[in-house]
């Protein structure tokens, strides 16, 4: 509760008090004269009373005015117990009745329930609306709207998203000098939607736009609206726009727009009333404001496909900026930004580091740098070296290293052959990603070991043979187990899932099946409807569906046979490699290549 509101509460109390005093005064002016009961009896006996009205406690009436027999005057008297009054009448005594004051009783009888009610209400508000809910601040929950006036984030802090930056330069120009734009009469964007995976720097980018143009930054998250009281979300949206307009030029940033802006009418229970109301309010506000005031709305989502189409119409979020996962060079630039914050060895190989981290987004890379710095501290080093970065990459990729996790000897052996199988098949086939490292140090829960294959570049096109080779190397783990132990384990379940996934895509999406030919059979992925998960509908017959199934099975079987053949042929390398792995826990690609190049020992059957 702010000071301001406390004041207004006091004004109300003061007002009530003044009114009460005035009322009392007026009442007393016109009120009947109160007389003692004994006097009333005397007047009665003297026939001066003209009329009376009797209630349980008092008698009201009129009596003649002395000296003016035509006029009457109202009077009032409090009744006295009749028996007692009879007795008292015999003596020359003035007596009157008095009504016990019930003021305090009345007060308590309504003040206590009122206090209780207000208390309960306050408590509920506090619980549901967070700490900020106050007495008179209903719907004006400012604390959830974050305003930052002095942002020191600039474009230099956001790396690897040059195209997105390019598109936002114009917005910065506008926010710096809105007048210039309005004079020329150019169309100013109202809503900008930043689309990209989590952690790719959407929030950072929006902040940088505010920082570069030196305007306030209002932010709030779409998911917060969903848990609110009905009507509160809409009120808050209204409030947000009022506040923002007062501070224009400025930026309003809505994170997780999809939580709020899901297509209406979808979802279980036939929609979420509160969300819909809030969304409607947002649409109303967006339509209602003139971009010339200098308010730019930015929003972020990683699921643009589920947004209500109404949000994307012209005049709303009609400008879309893609903030994608960074490519190799982008990753290098992002690493540079974050490396400024720590001390590293001077000859740090950034290019290698960027090569090791495909698929990572900005947030992962920031985490990586931090993790490496922590490792260096733990090792009592003054600067962070490549070894720390390499370990940090491994940690982030496969979860924290669990060196002390106990794993029995036979499991360890199985894992070693399995991983060696992957590596050997991959190294034997052209077009697969080079094997960088094999490890059997257990990490996380599912991954017992891993074979790290690093793509030489970011890929946009894959050839059929490359995909087949990839599937074969995924199956190489299980193939090795079969060859060495004559038995298979559960360790391959993730490999199988990925191999099947790739094969299905090859057949249904890329037209790589000879039997089915160049057709696209994957159908449309339907959005969530009435809570039922994504459905795939394909316009093909049962018969085709059966062919797809057999094609997938056959193709996977063929690749498995191929992996088996390769490993049978290189069984000596497989065994020597696995032994080396068991000994060292970690070996790199070069060591396996050396094993492969070395002539087979004279008697491989001995192993
Ligand atoms: P998003 O909003 O897309 O989920 P954020 O903007 O919150 O991602 O990014 C989280 C953090 O990750 C940032 O604070 C920053 O440290 C780091 N980061 C993400 N993308 C980049 C980038 N392109 N350049 C530099 N740092 C980045
Ligand atoms: Zn495997």
Coordinates of C-alpha atoms in Angstrom, one line a residue, residues 1 116-142 144 227-233 235-236:
X1 CA 0.0 0.0 0.0
X116 CA -12.8 -10.4 9.7
X117 CA -14.1 -10.1 6.2
X118 CA -11.5 -7.6 5.1
X119 CA -8.8 -9.7 6.8
X120 CA -9.8 -12.8 4.9
X121 CA -10.1 -10.9 1.6
X122 CA -6.7 -9.4 2.2
X123 CA -5.2 -12.7 2.9
X124 CA -6.6 -14.3 -0.2
X125 CA -5.5 -11.4 -2.3
X126 CA -2.0 -11.7 -1.0
X127 CA -1.9 -15.4 -1.7
X128 CA -3.3 -15.3 -5.2
X129 CA -1.8 -12.0 -6.4
X130 CA 1.6 -12.4 -4.9
X131 CA 3.1 -10.1 -2.3
X132 CA 2.0 -7.0 -4.1
X133 CA -1.7 -7.2 -3.7
X134 CA -2.8 -4.3 -1.6
X135 CA -6.0 -2.8 -0.2
X136 CA -6.8 -0.3 -2.8
X137 CA -4.4 -1.4 -5.5
X138 CA -6.7 -4.0 -7.1
X139 CA -5.6 -4.5 -10.7
X140 CA -2.8 -2.0 -10.2
X141 CA -0.3 -4.6 -9.4
X142 CA 2.7 -2.6 -10.4
X144 CA 4.7 -7.5 -11.7
X227 CA -2.9 -17.8 -12.8
X228 CA -4.7 -14.7 -12.1
X229 CA -8.2 -13.8 -10.8
X230 CA -10.7 -13.3 -13.5
X231 CA -10.6 -9.8 -14.6
X232 CA -7.2 -9.0 -13.1
X233 CA -5.2 -9.9 -16.1
X235 CA -6.9 -4.8 -15.7
X236 CA -3.2 -5.3 -15.6

